[in-house]
PDB file of C-alpha atoms in Angstrom:
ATOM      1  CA  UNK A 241     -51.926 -22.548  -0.109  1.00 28.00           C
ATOM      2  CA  UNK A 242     -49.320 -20.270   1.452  1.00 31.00           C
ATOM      3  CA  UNK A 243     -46.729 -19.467  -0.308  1.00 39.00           C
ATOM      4  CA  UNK A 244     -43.377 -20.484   1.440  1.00 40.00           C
ATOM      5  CA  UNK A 245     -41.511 -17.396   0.486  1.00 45.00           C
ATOM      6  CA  UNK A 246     -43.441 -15.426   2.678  1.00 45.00           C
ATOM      7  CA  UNK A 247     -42.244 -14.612   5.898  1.00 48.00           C
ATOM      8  CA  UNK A 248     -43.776 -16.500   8.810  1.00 45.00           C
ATOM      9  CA  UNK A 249     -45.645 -14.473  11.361  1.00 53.00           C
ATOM     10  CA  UNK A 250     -43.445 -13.926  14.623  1.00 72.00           C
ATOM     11  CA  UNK A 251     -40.380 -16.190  12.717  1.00 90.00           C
ATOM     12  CA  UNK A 252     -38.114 -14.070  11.005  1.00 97.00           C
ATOM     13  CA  UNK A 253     -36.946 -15.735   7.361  1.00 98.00           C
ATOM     14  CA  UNK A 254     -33.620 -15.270   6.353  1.00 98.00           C
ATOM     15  CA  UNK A 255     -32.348 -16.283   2.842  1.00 98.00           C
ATOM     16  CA  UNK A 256     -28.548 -17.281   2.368  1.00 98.00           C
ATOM     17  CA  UNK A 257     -27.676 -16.888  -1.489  1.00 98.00           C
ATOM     18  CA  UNK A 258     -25.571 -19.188  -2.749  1.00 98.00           C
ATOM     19  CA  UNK A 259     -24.911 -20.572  -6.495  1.00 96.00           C
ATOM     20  CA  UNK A 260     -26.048 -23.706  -8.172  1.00 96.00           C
ATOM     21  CA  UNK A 261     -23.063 -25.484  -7.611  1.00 95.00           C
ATOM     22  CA  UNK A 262     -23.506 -25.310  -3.774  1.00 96.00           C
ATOM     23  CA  UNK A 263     -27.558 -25.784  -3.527  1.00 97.00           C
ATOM     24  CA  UNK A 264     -26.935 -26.599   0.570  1.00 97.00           C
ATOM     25  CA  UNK A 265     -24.271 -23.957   1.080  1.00 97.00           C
ATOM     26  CA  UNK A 266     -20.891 -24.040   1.612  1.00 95.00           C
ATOM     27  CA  UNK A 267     -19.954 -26.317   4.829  1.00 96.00           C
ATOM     28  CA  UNK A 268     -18.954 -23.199   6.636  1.00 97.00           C
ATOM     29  CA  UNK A 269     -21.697 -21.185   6.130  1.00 97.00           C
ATOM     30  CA  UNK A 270     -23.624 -23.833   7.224  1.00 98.00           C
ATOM     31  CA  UNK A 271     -22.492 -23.590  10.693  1.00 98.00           C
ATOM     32  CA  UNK A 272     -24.380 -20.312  11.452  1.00 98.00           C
ATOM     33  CA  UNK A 273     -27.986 -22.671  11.135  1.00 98.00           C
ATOM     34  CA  UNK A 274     -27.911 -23.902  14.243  1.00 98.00           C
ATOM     35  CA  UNK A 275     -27.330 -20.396  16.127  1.00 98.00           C
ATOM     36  CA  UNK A 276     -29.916 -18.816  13.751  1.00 98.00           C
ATOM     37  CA  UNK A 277     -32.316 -21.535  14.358  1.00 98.00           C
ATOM     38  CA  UNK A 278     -31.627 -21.209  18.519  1.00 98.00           C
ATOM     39  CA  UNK A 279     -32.185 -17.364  18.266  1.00 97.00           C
ATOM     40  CA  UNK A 280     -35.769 -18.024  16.515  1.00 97.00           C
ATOM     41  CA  UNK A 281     -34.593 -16.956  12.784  1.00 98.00           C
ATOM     42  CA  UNK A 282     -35.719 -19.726   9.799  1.00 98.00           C
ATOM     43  CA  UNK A 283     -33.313 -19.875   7.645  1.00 98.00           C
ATOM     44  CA  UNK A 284     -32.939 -21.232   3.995  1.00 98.00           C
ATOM     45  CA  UNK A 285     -30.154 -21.772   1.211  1.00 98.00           C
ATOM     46  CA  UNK A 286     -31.429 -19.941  -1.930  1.00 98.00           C
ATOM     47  CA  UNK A 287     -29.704 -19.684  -5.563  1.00 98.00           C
ATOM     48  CA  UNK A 288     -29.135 -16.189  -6.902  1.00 98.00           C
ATOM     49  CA  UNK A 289     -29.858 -16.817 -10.431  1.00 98.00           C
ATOM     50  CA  UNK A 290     -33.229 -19.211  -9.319  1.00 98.00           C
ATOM     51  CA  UNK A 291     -36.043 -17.613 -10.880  1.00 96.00           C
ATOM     52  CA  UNK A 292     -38.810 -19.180  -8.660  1.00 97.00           C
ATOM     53  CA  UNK A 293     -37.524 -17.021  -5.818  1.00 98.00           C
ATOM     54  CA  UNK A 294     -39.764 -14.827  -4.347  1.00 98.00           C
ATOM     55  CA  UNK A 295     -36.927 -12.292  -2.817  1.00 98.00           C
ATOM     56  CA  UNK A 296     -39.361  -9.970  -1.430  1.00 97.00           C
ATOM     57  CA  UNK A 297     -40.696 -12.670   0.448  1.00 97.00           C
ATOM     58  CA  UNK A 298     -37.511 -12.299   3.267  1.00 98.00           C
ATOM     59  CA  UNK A 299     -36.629 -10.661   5.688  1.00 98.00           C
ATOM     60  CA  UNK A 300     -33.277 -10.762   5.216  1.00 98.00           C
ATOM     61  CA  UNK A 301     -31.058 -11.433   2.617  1.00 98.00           C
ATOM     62  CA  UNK A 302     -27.373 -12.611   2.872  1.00 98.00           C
ATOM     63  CA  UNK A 303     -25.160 -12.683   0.021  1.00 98.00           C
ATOM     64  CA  UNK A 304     -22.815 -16.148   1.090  1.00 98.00           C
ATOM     65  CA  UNK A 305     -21.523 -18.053  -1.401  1.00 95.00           C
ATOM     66  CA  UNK A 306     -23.005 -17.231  -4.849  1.00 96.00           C
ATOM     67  CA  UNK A 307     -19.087 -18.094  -6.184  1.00 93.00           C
ATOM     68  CA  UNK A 308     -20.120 -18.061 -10.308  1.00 93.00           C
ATOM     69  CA  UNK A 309     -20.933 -14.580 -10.967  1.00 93.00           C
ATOM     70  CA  UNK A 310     -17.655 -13.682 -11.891  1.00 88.00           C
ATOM     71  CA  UNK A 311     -18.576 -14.445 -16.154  1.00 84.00           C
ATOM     72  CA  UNK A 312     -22.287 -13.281 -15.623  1.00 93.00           C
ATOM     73  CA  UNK A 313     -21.267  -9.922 -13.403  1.00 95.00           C
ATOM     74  CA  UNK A 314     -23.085  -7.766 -14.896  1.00 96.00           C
ATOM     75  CA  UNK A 315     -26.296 -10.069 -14.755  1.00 98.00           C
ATOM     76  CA  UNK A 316     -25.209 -10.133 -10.767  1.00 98.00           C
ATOM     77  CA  UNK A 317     -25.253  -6.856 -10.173  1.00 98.00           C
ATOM     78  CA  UNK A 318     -28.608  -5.973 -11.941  1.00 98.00           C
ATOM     79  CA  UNK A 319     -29.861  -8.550  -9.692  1.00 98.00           C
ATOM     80  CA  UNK A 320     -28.812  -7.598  -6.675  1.00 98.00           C
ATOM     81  CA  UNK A 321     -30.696  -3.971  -7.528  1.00 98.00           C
ATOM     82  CA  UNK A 322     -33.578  -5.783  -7.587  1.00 98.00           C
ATOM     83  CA  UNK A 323     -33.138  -7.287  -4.023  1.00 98.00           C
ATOM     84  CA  UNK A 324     -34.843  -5.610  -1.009  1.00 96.00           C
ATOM     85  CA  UNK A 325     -33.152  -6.309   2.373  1.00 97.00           C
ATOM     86  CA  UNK A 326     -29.435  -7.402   0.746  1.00 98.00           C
ATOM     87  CA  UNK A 327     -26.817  -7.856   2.764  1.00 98.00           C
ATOM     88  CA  UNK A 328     -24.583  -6.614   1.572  1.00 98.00           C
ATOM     89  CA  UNK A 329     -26.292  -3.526  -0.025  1.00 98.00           C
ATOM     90  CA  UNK A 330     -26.471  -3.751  -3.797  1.00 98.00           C
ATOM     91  CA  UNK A 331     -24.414  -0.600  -4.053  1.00 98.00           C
ATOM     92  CA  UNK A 332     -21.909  -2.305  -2.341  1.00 98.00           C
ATOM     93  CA  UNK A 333     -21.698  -5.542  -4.229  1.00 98.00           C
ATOM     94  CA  UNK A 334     -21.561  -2.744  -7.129  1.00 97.00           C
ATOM     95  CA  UNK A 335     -18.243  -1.626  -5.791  1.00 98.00           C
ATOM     96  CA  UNK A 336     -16.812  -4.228  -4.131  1.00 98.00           C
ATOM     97  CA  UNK A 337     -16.844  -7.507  -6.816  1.00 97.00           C
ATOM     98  CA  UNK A 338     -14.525  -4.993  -9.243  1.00 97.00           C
ATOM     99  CA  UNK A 339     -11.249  -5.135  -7.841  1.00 97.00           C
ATOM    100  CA  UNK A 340     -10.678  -1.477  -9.196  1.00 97.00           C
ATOM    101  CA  UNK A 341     -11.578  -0.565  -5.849  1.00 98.00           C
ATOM    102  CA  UNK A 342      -8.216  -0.591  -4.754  1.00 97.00           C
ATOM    103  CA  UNK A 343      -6.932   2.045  -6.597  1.00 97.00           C
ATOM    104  CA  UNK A 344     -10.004   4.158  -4.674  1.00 97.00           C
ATOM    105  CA  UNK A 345      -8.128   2.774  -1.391  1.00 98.00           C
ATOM    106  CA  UNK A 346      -5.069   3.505  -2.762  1.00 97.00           C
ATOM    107  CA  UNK A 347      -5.669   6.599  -2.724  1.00 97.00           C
ATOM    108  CA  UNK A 348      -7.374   6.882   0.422  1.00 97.00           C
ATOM    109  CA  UNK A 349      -3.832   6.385   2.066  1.00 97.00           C
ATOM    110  CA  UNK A 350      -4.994   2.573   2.437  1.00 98.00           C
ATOM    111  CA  UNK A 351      -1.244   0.467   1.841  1.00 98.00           C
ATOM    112  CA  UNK A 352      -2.427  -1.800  -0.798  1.00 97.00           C
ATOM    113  CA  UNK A 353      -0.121  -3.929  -3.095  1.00 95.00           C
ATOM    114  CA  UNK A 354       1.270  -1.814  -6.447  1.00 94.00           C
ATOM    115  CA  UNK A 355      -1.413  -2.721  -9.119  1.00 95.00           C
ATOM    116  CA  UNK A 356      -1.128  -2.007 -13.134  1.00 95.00           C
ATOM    117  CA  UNK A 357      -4.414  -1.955 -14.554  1.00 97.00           C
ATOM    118  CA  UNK A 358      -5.656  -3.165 -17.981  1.00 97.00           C
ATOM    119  CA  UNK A 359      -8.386  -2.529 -19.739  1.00 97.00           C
ATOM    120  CA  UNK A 360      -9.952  -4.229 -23.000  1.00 96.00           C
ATOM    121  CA  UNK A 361      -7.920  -3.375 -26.138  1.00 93.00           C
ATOM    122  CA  UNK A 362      -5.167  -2.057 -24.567  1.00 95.00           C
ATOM    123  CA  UNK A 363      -1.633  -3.991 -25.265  1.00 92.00           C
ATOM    124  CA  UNK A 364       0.515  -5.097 -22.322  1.00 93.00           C
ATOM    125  CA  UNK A 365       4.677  -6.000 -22.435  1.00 90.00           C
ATOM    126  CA  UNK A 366       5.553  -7.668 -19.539  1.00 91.00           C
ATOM    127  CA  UNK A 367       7.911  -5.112 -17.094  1.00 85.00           C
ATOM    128  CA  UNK A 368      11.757  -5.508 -17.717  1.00 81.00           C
ATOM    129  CA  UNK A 369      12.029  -5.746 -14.401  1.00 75.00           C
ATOM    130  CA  UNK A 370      13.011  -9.469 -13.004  1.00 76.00           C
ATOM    131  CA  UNK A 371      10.770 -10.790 -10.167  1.00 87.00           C
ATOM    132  CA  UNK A 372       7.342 -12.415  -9.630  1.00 94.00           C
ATOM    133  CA  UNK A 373       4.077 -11.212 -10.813  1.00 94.00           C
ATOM    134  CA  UNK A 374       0.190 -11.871 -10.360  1.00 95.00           C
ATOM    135  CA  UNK A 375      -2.273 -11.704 -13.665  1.00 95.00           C
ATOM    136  CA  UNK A 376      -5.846 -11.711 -12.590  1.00 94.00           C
ATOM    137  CA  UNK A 377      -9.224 -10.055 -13.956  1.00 95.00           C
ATOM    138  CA  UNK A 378     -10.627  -7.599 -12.048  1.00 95.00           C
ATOM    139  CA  UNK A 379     -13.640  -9.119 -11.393  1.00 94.00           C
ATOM    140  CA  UNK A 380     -12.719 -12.489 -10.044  1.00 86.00           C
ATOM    141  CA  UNK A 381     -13.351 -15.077  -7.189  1.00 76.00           C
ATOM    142  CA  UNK A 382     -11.652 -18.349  -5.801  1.00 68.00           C
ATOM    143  CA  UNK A 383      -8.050 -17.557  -7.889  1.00 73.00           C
ATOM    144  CA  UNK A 384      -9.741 -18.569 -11.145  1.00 78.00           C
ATOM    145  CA  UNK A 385      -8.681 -16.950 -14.429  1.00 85.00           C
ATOM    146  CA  UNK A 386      -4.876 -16.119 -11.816  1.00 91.00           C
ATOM    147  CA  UNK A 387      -1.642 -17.258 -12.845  1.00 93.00           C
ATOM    148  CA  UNK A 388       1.629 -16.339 -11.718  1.00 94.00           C
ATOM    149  CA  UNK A 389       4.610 -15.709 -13.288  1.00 95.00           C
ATOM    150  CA  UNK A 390       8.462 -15.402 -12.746  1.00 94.00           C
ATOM    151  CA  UNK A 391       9.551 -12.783 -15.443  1.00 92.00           C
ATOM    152  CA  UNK A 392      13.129 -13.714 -15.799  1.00 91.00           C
ATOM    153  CA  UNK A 393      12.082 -16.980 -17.425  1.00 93.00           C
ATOM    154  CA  UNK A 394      11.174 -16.015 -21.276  1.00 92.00           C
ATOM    155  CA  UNK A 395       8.492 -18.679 -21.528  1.00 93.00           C
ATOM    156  CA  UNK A 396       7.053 -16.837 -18.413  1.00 94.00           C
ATOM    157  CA  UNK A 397       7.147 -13.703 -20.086  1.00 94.00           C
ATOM    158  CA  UNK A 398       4.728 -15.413 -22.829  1.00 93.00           C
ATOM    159  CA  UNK A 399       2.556 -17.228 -20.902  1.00 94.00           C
ATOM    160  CA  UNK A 400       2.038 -14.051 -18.968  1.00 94.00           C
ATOM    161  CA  UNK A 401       1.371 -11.973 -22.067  1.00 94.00           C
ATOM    162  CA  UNK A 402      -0.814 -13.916 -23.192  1.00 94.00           C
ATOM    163  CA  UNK A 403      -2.700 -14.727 -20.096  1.00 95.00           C
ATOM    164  CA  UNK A 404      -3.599 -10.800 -20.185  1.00 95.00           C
ATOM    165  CA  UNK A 405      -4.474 -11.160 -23.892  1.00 94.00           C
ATOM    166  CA  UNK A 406      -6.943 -13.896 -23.497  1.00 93.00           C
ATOM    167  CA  UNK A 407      -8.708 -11.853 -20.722  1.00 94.00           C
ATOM    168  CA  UNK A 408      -8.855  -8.163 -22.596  1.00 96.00           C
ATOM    169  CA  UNK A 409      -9.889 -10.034 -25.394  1.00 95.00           C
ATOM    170  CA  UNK A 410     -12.813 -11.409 -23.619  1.00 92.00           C
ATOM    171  CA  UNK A 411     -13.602  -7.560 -22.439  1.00 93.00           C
ATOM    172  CA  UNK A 412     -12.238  -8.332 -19.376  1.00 94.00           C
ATOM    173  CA  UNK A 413     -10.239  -5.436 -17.338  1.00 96.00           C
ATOM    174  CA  UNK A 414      -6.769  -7.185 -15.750  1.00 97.00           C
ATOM    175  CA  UNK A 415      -4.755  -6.082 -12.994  1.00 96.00           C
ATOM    176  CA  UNK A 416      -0.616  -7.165 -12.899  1.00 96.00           C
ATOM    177  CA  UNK A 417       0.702  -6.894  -8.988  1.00 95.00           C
ATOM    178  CA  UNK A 418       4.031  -8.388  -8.160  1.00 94.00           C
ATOM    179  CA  UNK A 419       4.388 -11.179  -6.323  1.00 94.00           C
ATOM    180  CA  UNK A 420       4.831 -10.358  -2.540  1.00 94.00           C
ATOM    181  CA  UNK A 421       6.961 -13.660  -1.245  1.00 92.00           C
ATOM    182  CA  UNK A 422       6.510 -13.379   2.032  1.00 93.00           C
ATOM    183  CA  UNK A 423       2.757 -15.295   1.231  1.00 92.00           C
ATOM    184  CA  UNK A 424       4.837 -18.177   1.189  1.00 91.00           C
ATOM    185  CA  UNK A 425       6.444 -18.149   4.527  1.00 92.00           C
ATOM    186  CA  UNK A 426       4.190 -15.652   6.589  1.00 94.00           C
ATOM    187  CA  UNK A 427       0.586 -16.692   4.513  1.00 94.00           C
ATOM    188  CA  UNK A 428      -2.352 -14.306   3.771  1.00 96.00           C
ATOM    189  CA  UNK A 429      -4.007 -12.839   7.173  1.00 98.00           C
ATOM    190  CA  UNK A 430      -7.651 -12.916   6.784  1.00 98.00           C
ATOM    191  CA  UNK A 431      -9.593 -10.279   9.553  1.00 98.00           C
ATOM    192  CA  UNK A 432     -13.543 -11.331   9.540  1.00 98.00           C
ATOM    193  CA  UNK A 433     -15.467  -8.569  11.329  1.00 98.00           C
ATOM    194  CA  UNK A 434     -19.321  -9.088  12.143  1.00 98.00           C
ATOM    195  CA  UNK A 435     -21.772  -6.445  12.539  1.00 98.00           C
ATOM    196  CA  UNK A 436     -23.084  -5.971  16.380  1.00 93.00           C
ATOM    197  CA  UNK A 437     -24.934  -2.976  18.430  1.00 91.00           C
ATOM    198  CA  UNK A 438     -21.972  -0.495  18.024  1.00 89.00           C
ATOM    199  CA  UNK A 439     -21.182  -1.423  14.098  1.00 90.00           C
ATOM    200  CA  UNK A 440     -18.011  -3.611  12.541  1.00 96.00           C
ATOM    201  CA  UNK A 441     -16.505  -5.572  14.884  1.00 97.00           C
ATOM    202  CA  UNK A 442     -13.738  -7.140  14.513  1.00 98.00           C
ATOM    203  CA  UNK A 443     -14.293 -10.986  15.355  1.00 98.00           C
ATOM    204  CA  UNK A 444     -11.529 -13.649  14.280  1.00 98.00           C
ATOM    205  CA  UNK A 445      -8.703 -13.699  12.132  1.00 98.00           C
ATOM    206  CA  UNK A 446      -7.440 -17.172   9.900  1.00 98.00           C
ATOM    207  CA  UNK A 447      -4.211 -17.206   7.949  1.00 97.00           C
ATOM    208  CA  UNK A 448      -4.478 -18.814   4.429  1.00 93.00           C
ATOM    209  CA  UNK A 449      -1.202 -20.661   3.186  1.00 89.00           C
ATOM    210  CA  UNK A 450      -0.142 -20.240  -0.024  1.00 84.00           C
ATOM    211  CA  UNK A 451      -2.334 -20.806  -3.615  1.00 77.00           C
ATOM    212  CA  UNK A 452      -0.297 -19.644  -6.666  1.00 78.00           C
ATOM    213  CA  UNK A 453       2.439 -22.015  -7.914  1.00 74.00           C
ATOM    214  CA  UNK A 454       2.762 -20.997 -11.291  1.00 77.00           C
ATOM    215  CA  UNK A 455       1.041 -19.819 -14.599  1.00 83.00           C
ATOM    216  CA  UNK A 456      -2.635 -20.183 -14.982  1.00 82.00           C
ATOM    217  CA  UNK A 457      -3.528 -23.758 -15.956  1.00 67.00           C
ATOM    218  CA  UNK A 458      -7.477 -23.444 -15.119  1.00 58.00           C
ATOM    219  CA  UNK A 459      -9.069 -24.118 -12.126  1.00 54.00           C
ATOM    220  CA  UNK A 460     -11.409 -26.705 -12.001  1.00 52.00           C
ATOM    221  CA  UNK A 461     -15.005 -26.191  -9.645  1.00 50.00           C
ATOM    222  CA  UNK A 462     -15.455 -22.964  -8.050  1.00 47.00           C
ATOM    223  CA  UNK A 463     -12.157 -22.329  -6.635  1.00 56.00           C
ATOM    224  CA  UNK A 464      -8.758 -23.726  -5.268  1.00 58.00           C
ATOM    225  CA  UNK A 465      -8.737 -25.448  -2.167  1.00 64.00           C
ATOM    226  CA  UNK A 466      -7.044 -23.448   0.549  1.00 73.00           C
ATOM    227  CA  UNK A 467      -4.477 -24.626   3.553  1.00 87.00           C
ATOM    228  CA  UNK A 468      -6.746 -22.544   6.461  1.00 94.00           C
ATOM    229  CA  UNK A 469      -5.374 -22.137  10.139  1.00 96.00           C
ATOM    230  CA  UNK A 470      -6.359 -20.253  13.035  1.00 97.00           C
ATOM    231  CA  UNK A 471      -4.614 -16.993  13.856  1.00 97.00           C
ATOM    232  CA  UNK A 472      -4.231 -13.827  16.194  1.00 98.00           C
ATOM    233  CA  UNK A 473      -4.042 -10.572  14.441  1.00 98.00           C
ATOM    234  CA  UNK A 474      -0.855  -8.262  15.403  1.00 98.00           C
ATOM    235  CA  UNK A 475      -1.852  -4.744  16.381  1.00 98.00           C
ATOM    236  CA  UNK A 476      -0.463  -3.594  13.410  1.00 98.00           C
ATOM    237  CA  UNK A 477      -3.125  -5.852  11.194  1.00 98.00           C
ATOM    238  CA  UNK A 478      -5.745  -4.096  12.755  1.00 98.00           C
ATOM    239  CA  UNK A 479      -4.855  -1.008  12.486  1.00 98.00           C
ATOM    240  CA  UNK A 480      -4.975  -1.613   8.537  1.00 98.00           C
ATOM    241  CA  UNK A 481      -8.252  -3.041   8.665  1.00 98.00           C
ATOM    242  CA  UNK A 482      -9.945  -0.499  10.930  1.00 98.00           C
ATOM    243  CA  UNK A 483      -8.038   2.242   7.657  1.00 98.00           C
ATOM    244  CA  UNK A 484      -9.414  -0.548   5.142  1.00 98.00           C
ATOM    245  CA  UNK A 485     -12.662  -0.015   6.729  1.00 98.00           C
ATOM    246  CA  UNK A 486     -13.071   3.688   7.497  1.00 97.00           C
ATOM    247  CA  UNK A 487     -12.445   4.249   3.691  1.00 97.00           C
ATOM    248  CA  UNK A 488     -15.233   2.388   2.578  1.00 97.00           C
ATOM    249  CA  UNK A 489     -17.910   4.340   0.366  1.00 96.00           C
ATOM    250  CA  UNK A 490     -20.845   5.234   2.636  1.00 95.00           C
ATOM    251  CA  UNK A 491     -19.504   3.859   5.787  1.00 95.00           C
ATOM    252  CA  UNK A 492     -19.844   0.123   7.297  1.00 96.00           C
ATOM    253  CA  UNK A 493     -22.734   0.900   9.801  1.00 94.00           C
ATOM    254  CA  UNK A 494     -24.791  -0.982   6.837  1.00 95.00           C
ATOM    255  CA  UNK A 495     -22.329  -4.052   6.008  1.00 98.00           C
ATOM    256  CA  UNK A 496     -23.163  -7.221   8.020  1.00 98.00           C
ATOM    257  CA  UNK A 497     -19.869  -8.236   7.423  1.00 98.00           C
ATOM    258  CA  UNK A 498     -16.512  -7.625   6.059  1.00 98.00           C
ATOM    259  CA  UNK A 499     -13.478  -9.820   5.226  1.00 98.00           C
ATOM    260  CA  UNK A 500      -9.750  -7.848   5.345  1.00 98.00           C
ATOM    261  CA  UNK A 501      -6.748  -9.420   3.671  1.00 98.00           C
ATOM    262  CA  UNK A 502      -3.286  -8.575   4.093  1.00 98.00           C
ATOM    263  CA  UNK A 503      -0.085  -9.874   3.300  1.00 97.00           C
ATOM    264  CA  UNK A 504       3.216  -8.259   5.007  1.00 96.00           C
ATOM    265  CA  UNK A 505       4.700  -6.387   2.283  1.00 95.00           C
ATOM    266  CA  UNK A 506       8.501  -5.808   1.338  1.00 92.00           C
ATOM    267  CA  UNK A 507       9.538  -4.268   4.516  1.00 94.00           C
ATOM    268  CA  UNK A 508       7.128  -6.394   6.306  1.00 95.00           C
ATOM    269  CA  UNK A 509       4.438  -4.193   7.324  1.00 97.00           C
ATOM    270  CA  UNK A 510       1.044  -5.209   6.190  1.00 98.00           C
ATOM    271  CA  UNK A 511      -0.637  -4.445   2.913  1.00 98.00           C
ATOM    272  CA  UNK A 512      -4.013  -5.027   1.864  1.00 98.00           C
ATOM    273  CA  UNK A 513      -4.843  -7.814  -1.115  1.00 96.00           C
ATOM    274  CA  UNK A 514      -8.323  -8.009  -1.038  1.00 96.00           C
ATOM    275  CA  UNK A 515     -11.592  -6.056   0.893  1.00 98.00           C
ATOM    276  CA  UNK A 516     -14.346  -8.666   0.383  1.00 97.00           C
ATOM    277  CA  UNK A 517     -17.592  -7.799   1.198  1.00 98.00           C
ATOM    278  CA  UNK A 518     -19.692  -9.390  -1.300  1.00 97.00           C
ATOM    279  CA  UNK A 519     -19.330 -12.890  -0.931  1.00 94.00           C
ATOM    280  CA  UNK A 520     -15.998 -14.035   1.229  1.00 95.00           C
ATOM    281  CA  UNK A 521     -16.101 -16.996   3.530  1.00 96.00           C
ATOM    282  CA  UNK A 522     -16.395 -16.042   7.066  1.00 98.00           C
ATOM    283  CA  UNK A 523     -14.402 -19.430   8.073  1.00 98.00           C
ATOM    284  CA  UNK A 524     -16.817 -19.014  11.308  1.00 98.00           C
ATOM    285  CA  UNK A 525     -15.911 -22.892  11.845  1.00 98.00           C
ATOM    286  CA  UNK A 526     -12.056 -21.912  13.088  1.00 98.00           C
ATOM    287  CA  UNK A 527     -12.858 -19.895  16.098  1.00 98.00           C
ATOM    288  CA  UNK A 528     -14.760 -20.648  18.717  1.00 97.00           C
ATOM    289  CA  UNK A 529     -18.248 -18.777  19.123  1.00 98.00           C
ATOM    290  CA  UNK A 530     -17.962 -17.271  15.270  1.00 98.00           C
ATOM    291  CA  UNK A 531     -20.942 -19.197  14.153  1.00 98.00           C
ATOM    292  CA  UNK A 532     -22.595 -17.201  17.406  1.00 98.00           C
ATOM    293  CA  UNK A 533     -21.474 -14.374  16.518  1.00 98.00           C
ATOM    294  CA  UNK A 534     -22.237 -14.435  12.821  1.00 98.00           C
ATOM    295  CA  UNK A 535     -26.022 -15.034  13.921  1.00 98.00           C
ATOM    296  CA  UNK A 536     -25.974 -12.057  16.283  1.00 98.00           C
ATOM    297  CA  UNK A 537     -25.131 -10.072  13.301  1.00 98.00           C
ATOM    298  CA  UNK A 538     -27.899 -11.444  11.537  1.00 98.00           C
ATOM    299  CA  UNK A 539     -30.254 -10.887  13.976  1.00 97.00           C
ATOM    300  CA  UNK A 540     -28.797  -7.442  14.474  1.00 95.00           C
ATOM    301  CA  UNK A 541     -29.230  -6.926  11.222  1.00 96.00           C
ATOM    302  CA  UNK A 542     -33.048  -8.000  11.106  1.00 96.00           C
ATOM    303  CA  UNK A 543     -34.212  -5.957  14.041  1.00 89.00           C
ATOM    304  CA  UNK A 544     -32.725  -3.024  12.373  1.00 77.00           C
TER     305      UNK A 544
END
């Protein structure tokens, strides 16, 4: 019988990991099928943590949507070590699914948003300064486990005390960020770039309304539903990425993709929130030709 991990002669195989609670993919990532199929690649959804899965037995394999690793991280990470052809490299998914990474780009000149960071069984008081501020574990997806919190209201200051105390007590390292406001007029800018001939390129950009209304209730499923719009990147936005992206740890010739979010901070310029390239959603399906190009990348990557 053959086995049907192994790759089929002349058809390349490409596994896209997902999680248990999304056995057929996420709808977006499902787009990229069709192109993949058209180009001659056979592609499959596969669960990270499915131990019938002969890994070896791809081609390729592309970290998409496996959205639950955040409580099991260090289970993640030892399994991505063990993955040959991951895309992402493992070393990446290392560095990348801590959120400590920012201080690295921080201090790469990279204008990120001010972060405090806590680790487990160290104490936290609020700031006496007034204004809005973020709690979130380092190693998060999807906004669970993220509250925000207005600090002038006293029961805020609680809540948000003890929203850091719940997640240091579960050995959990937290990072505080204010609140940058202008999310909720100007949105998040997402900038998806795709691998091709000549490296990252930069291929679409969404804007992401508003998530965070108040202190952290729980989140129920695998993360908060998001308001997601088509959008053209300012000059200015790119030229943030492409610093985003030259500071990355052993270059981006290697990354199939990367994901670059910014937010325009306090005197409006853009700041980064978030370099995903572990396991961000592409949002190929709002801009015409993404799914294409997604599968070009794949392929790009395969013949390389």
């Amino acid at each position: 019988m053959t086995d049907h991990h192994q790759p089929t002669r002349g058809r390349p195989r490409v596994a896209l990991v997902t999680c248990a609670g999304l056995p057929d993919l996420d709808p977006d990532d499902r787009l990229v099928l069709a192109p993949l199929a058209a180009a001659g690649i056979e592609a499959t959804a596969a669960v990270w943590d499915d131990g019938t899965v002969d890994w070896a037995g791809y081609d390729l394999v592309v970290l998409r949507s496996p959205w639950d690793y955040m409580l099991r991280h260090a289970e993640f990470v030892a399994w991505a070590d063990t993955v040959p052809r991951l895309a992402n490299p493992a070393d990446v998914v290392r560095w990348n699914t801590d959120k400590r990474y920012l201080a690295e780009l921080s201090a790469a000149g990279v204008p990120t948003v001010p972060t405090s960071w806590i680790a487990p069984g160290e104490q936290w008081t609020p700031p006496t300064s007034h204004g809005e501020y973020v709690v979130k574990p380092a190693v998060s997806a999807g906004s669970r486990d993220t509250g925000r919190y207005d600090l002038a209201d006293p029961d805020h200051r609680e809540l948000a005390a003890a929203h850091v105390r719940r997640l240091t007590d579960a050995g959990r390292h937290v990072m505080v960020q204010p609140y940058l406001t202008a999310v909720d007029t100007a949105g998040e800018t997402a900038l998806l770039h795709l691998a091709g001939p000549d490296g990252l390129r930069f291929s679409h950009a969404i804007r992401k309304g508003p998530i965070l209304t108040g202190p952290d209730r729980g989140v129920d499923g695998l993360y908060r539903a998001e308001e997601i719009t088509p959008r053209t990147a300012t000059p200015e936005q790119l030229a943030v990425a492409g610093r985003t992206l030259a500071a990355v740890p052993g270059g981006t010739d290697r990354l199939l993709y990367a994901r670059v979010d910014l937010i325009p901070g306090p005197d409006g310029e853009p700041v980064l929130v978030e370099l995903e390239l572990t396991e961000p959603s592409l949002f190929v399906g709002y801009a015409d030709g993404a799914p294409e190009r997604l599968a070009e990348a794949i392929r790009h990557h395969l013949s390389g």
